[in-house]
XYZ file of C-alpha atoms in Angstrom:
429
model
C 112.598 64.692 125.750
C 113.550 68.773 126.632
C 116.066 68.477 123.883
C 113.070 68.200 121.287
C 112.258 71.779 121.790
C 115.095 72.769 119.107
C 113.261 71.124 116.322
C 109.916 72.289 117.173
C 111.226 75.509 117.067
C 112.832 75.430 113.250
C 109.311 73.628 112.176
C 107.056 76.401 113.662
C 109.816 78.750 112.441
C 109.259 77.172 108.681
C 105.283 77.081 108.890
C 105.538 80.931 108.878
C 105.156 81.249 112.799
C 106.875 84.878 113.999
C 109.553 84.451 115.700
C 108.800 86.180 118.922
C 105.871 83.250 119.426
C 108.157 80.572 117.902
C 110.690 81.019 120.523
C 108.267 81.385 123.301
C 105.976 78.593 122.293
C 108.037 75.841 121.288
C 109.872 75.190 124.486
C 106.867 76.380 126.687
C 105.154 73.252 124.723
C 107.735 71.001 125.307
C 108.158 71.678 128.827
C 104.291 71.331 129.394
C 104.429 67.982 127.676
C 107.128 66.818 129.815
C 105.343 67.792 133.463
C 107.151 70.567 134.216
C 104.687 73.552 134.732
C 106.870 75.481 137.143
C 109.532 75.786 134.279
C 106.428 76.917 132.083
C 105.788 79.658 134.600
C 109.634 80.703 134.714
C 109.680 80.379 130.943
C 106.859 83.541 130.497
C 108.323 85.499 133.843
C 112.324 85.498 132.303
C 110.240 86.893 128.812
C 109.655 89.784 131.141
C 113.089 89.879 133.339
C 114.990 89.386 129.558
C 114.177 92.878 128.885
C 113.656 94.867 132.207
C 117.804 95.778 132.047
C 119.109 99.235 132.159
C 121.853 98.481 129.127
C 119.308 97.372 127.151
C 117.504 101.061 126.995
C 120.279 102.369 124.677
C 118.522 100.079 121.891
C 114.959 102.745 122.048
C 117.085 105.919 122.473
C 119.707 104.552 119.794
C 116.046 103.932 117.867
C 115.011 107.639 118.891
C 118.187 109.080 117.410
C 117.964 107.572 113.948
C 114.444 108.098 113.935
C 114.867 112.289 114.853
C 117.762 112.505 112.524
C 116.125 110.874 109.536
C 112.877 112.756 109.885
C 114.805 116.149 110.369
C 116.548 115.847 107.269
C 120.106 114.549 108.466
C 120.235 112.074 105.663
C 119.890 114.004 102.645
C 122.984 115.951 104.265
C 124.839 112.742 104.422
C 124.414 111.746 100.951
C 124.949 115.590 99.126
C 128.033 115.805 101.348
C 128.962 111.651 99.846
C 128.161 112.531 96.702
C 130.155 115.481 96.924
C 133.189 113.208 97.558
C 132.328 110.741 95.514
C 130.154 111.231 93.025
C 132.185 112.258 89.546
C 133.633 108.444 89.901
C 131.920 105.784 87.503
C 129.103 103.958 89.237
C 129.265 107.244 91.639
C 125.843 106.732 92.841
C 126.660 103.110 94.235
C 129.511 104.402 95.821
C 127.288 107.225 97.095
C 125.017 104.737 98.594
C 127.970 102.805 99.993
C 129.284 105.900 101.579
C 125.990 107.035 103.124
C 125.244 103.643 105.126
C 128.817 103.747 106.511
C 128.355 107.157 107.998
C 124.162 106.832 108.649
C 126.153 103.582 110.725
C 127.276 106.250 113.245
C 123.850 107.852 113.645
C 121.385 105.092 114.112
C 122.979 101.113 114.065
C 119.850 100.242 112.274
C 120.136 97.883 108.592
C 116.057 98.093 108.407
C 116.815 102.253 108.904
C 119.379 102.422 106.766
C 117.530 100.163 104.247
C 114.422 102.518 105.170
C 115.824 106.228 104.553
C 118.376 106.248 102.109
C 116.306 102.979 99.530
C 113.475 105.835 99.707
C 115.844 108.298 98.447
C 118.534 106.592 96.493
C 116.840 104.044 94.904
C 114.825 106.501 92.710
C 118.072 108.460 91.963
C 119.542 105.423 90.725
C 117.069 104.403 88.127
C 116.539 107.874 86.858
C 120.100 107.551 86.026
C 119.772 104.257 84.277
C 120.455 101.763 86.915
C 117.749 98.770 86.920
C 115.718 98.696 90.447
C 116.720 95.325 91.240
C 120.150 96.792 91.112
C 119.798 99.687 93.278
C 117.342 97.824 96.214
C 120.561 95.209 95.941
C 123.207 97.333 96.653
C 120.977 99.384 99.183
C 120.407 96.187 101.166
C 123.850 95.023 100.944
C 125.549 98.231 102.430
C 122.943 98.743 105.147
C 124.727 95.642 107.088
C 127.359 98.052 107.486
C 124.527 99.735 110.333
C 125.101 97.281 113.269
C 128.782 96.624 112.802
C 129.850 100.262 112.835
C 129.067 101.947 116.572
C 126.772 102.060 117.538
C 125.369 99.090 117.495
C 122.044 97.417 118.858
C 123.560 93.856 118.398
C 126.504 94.526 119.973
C 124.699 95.948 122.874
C 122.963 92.749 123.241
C 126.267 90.483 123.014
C 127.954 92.721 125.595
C 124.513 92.201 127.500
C 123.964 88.477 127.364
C 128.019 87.925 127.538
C 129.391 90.342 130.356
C 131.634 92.011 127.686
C 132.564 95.697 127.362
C 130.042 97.589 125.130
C 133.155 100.053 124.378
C 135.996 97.500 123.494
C 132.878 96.001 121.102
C 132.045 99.064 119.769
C 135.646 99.927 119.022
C 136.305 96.129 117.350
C 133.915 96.941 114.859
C 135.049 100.119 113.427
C 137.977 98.373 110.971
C 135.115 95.585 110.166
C 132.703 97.841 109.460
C 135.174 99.685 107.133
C 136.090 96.663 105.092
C 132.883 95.697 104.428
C 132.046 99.082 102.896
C 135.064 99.135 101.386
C 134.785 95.554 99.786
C 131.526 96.774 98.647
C 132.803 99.476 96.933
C 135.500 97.517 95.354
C 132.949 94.775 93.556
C 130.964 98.276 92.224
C 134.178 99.411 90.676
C 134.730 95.968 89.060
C 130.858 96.087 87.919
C 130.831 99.762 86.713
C 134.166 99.421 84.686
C 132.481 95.901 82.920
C 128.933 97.789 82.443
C 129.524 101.080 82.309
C 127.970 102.418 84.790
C 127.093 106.269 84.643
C 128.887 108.995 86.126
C 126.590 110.882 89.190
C 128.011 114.257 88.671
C 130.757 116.110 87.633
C 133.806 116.460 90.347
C 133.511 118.947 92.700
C 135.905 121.752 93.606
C 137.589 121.581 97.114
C 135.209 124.760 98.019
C 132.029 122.967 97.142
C 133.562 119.776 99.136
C 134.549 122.024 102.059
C 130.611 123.461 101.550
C 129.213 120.266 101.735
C 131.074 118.950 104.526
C 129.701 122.281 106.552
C 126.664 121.435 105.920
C 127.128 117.716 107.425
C 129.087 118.726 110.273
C 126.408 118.763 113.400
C 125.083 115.276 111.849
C 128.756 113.595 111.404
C 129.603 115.208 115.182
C 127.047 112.150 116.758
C 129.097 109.605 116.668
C 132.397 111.416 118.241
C 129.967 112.689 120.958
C 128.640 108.762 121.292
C 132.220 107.158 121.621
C 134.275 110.095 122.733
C 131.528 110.651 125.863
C 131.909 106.322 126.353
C 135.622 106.287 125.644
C 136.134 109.726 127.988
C 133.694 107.491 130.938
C 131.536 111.026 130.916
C 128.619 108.573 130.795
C 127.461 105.047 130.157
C 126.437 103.632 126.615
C 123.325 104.072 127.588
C 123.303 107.221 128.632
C 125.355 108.232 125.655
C 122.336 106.727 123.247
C 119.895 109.530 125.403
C 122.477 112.107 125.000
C 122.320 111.171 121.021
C 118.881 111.491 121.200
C 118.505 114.981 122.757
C 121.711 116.187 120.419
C 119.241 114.725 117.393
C 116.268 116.815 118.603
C 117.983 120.130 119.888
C 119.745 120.321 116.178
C 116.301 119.332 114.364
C 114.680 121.927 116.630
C 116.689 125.065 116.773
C 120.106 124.352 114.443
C 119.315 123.085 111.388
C 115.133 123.930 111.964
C 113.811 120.964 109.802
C 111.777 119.463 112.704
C 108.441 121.145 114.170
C 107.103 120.403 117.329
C 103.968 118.676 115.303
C 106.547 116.156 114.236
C 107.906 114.829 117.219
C 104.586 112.559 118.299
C 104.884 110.874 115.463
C 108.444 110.027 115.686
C 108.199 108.761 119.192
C 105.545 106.312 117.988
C 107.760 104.467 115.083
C 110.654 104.505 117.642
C 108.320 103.309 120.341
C 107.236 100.699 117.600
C 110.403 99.280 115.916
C 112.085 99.018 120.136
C 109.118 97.465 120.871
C 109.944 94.762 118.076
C 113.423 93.990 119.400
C 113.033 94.268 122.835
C 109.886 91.326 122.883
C 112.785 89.636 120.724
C 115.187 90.258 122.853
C 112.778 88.810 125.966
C 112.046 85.843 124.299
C 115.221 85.167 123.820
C 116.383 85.035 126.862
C 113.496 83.334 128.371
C 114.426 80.804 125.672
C 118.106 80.233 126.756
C 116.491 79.093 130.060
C 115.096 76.018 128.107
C 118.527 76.089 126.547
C 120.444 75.401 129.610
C 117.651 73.276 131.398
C 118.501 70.647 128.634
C 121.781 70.963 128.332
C 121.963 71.596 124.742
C 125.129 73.499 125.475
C 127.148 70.595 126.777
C 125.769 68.774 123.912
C 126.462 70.749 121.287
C 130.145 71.319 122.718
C 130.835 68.037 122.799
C 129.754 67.750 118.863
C 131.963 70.767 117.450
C 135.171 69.275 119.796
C 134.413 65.955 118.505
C 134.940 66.960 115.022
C 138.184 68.953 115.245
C 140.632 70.550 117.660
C 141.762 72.620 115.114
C 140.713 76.107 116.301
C 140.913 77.724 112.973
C 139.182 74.406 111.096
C 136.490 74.947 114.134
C 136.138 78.722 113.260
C 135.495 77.913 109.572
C 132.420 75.372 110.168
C 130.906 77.948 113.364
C 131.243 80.221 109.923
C 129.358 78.107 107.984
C 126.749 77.189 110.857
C 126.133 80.597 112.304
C 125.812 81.908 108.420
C 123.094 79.216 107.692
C 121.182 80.078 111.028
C 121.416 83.785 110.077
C 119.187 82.852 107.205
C 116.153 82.099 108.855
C 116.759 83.908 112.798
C 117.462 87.283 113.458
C 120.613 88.557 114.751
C 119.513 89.759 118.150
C 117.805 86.039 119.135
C 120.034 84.368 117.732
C 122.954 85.969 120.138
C 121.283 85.787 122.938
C 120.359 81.970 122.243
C 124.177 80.703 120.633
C 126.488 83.795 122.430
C 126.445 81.674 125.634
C 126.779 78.390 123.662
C 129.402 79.144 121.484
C 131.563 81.636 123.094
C 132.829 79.755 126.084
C 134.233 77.085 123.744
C 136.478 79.313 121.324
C 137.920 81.312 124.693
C 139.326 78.236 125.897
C 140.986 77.363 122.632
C 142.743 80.589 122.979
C 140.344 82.540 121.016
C 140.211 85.953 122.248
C 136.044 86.413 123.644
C 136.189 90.321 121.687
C 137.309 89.004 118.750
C 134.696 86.033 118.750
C 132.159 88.891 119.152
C 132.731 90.591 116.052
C 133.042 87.198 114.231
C 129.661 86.523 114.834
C 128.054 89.921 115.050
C 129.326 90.245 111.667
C 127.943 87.391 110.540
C 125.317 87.227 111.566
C 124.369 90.821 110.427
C 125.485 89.538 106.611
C 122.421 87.293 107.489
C 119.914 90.219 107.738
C 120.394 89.885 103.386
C 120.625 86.267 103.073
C 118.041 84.548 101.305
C 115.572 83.515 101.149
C 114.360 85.372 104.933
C 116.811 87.885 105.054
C 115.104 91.001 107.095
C 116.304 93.820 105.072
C 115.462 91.914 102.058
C 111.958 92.222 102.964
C 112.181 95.846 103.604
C 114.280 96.454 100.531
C 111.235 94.900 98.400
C 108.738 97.111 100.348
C 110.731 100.341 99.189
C 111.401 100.070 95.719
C 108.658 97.204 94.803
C 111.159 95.061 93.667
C 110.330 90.842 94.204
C 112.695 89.521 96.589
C 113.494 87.063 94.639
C 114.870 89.315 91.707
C 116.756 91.571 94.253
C 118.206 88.267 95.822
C 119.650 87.279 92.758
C 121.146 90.611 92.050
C 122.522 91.266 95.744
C 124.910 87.762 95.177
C 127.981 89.510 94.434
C 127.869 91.832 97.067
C 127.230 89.203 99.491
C 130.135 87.232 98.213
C 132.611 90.228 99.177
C 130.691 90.288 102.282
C 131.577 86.603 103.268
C 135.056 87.053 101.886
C 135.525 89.700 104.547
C 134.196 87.551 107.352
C 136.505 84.709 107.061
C 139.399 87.602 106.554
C 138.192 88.968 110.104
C 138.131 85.660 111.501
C 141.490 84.557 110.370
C 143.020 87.816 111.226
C 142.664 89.089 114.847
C 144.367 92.190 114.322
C 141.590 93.691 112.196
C 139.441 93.482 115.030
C 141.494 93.876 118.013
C 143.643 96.595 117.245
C 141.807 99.630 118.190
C 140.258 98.087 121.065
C 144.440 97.156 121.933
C 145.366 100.663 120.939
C 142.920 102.625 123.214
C 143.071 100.299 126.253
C 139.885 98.408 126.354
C 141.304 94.986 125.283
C 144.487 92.897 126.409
């Protein structure tokens, strides 16, 4: 009867139930139903021990960072010094956008942030220069995945929690991911800009005004070498390296760059307070979740299925694609690594799959879900900032999330893309 908790769940997950009580109440019903009130109790008290784990404080610093660097004016740096580079190209403000989630990646990890600070300011810029809204809020949304594969990255934290992997070796597999996925992106805007001609940003700039802008960017592009060279140099712990981002974020809002003011800084705590608050409960009832998980040994049941239908690794890789891109539709990325990670992972390692590279497969993937309809996160919060239906900016982000999908079964079919910096700098075999 314990097994019946995984339907409950997608039902009260359908009716509209958050997914913080969905996960918490459907197997806490179950497990009342079937007499077994001591596993209720252990249930709620893992909710608690799920997110009282010293790793797991990089996610509210990493929050703290983005949060500090977006209010003190960091981003509008990022995207002069993008459009500086990229601009005078056709479509230049796509590619602009493109550009500034793959290096806003480095400062904050965050789609919903990315979605947040650079839809507020590029999505006006874009229709002022002719592009339709549903356009801009779909190409906003589709680049802002590029957040949590690029380090850092909150999801990967969590894998590297929940798994017992390295949090370096993950962050490093995702850099050459993270890249393709921009650069796919960019790619299907060339294709669309040539066929509708697009508009040009601004002219091209001289190597002066490039070498200008880039000044200008410096102390905000430095985060991320501080966050990986500090990991990668064992000076301190990913954790500590997401507090050191956050003090580096305030000192140059403070007294380098002098866009923040002490008045600022309460309400900047509370949003970060409020959006780690949000994935931490998740991250809670996740694990307190899994405990139901393994009590009904849904993981020996579910291994036996996907062996049963193949024990062709790579034919076994292409339907986990299919399965883990269907579940990113409707679960977040966080739960839903916490609740398949332990399922899932164990069976690819022993068919020879390496466990870093099976990481990035479905941290990717499940991060292309975040823009999936039809519950897609940062669909949501791409409708919210430019007032755009979902429904029309669904339509209009399909393209993108084709290229997106193409370069998921390319990283899953080709180790090398994720493994080789990880190989190169030690941290893998």
């Amino acid at each position: 009867m314990l097994i019946w908790f995984l339907p409950l769940f997608l039902i009260l997950l359908m009716i509209g139930l958050p997914v913080f009580f969905a996960l918490l109440a459907a197997p806490g019903l179950v497990l009342w139903l079937n007499g077994q009130e001591r596993d209720v109790a252990l249930l709620y008290r893992n909710a608690y021990n799920g997110m009282d784990s010293f790793p797991l404080m990089a996610i509210p610093f990493f929050m703290l960072a983005g949060e500090l660097m977006n209010r003190g004016g960091i981003t509008e740096r990022l995207v002069e010094f993008s459009q500086a580079l990229m601009g005078h190209l056709r479509g230049g403000l796509a590619h602009v956008n493109i550009l500034s989630s793959m290096l806003f990646a480095g400062l904050s990890g965050s789609a919903v942030a990315d979605t947040s600070a650079l839809g507020s300011m590029l999505i006006p810029a874009m229709e002022k220069q002719g592009y339709t809204r549903r356009f801009s809020a779909a190409i906003t949304a589709a680049s802002s995945v590029i957040g949590p594969i690029i380090p850092p990255s909150g999801i990967m934290i969590i894998y590297a929690y929940v798994m017992g992997e390295s949090v370096a070796a993950l962050f490093l597999a995702g850099i050459l991911p993270g890249v393709m996925v921009g650069l796919s992106l960019m790619l299907m805007v060339k294709v669309m800009a040539d066929r509708y001609d697009f508009p040009i940003a601004s002219r091209k700039t001289s190597w002066r005004e490039r070498g200008q802008a880039s000044l200008r960017a410096f102390f905000p592009l430095m985060t991320p070498v501080i966050i990986m060279g500090g990991i990668l140099g064992g000076v301190f712990t990913p954790t500590e390296a997401a507090a050191v981002a956050a003090a580096y974020g305030l000192m140059i809002g403070l007294f380098v760059m002098r866009t923040l003011t002490l008045r600022d800084i309460p309400g900047i705590l509370q949003r970060a307070a409020a959006m780690s608050a949000v994935v931490l409960l998740l991250v809670g009832a996740a694990m307190a979740f899994k405990t139901v998980v393994s009590l009904s040994h849904a993981p020996e049941i579910l291994a036996e299925m996907i062996l049963g239908l193949s024990e062709n690794p790579l034919i076994l890789l292409f339907l986990i694609n299919l399965l883990l891109f269907g579940i990113g539709m409707f679960l977040d990325a966080g739960p839903a690594i916490i609740i398949l990670g332990p399922v899932l992972g164990p069976i690819f390692t022993q068919m020879g799959v390496d466990p870093i590279h099976f990481a990035i497969i479905m941290s990717v993937n499940l991060t292309v879900g975040l823009i999936t309809p039809p519950m897609g996160l940062v669909l949501f919060v791409a409708s919210s900032v430019s007032g755009e239906r979902i429904s029309t900016i669904s339509r209009a982000i399909l393209p993108f999330l084709l290229m997106e999908i193409a370069v998921i079964f390319l990283i899953t079919y080709v180790p090398a893309i994720s493994m080789t910096v990880p190989r190169l700098t030690g941290f893998a075999d």
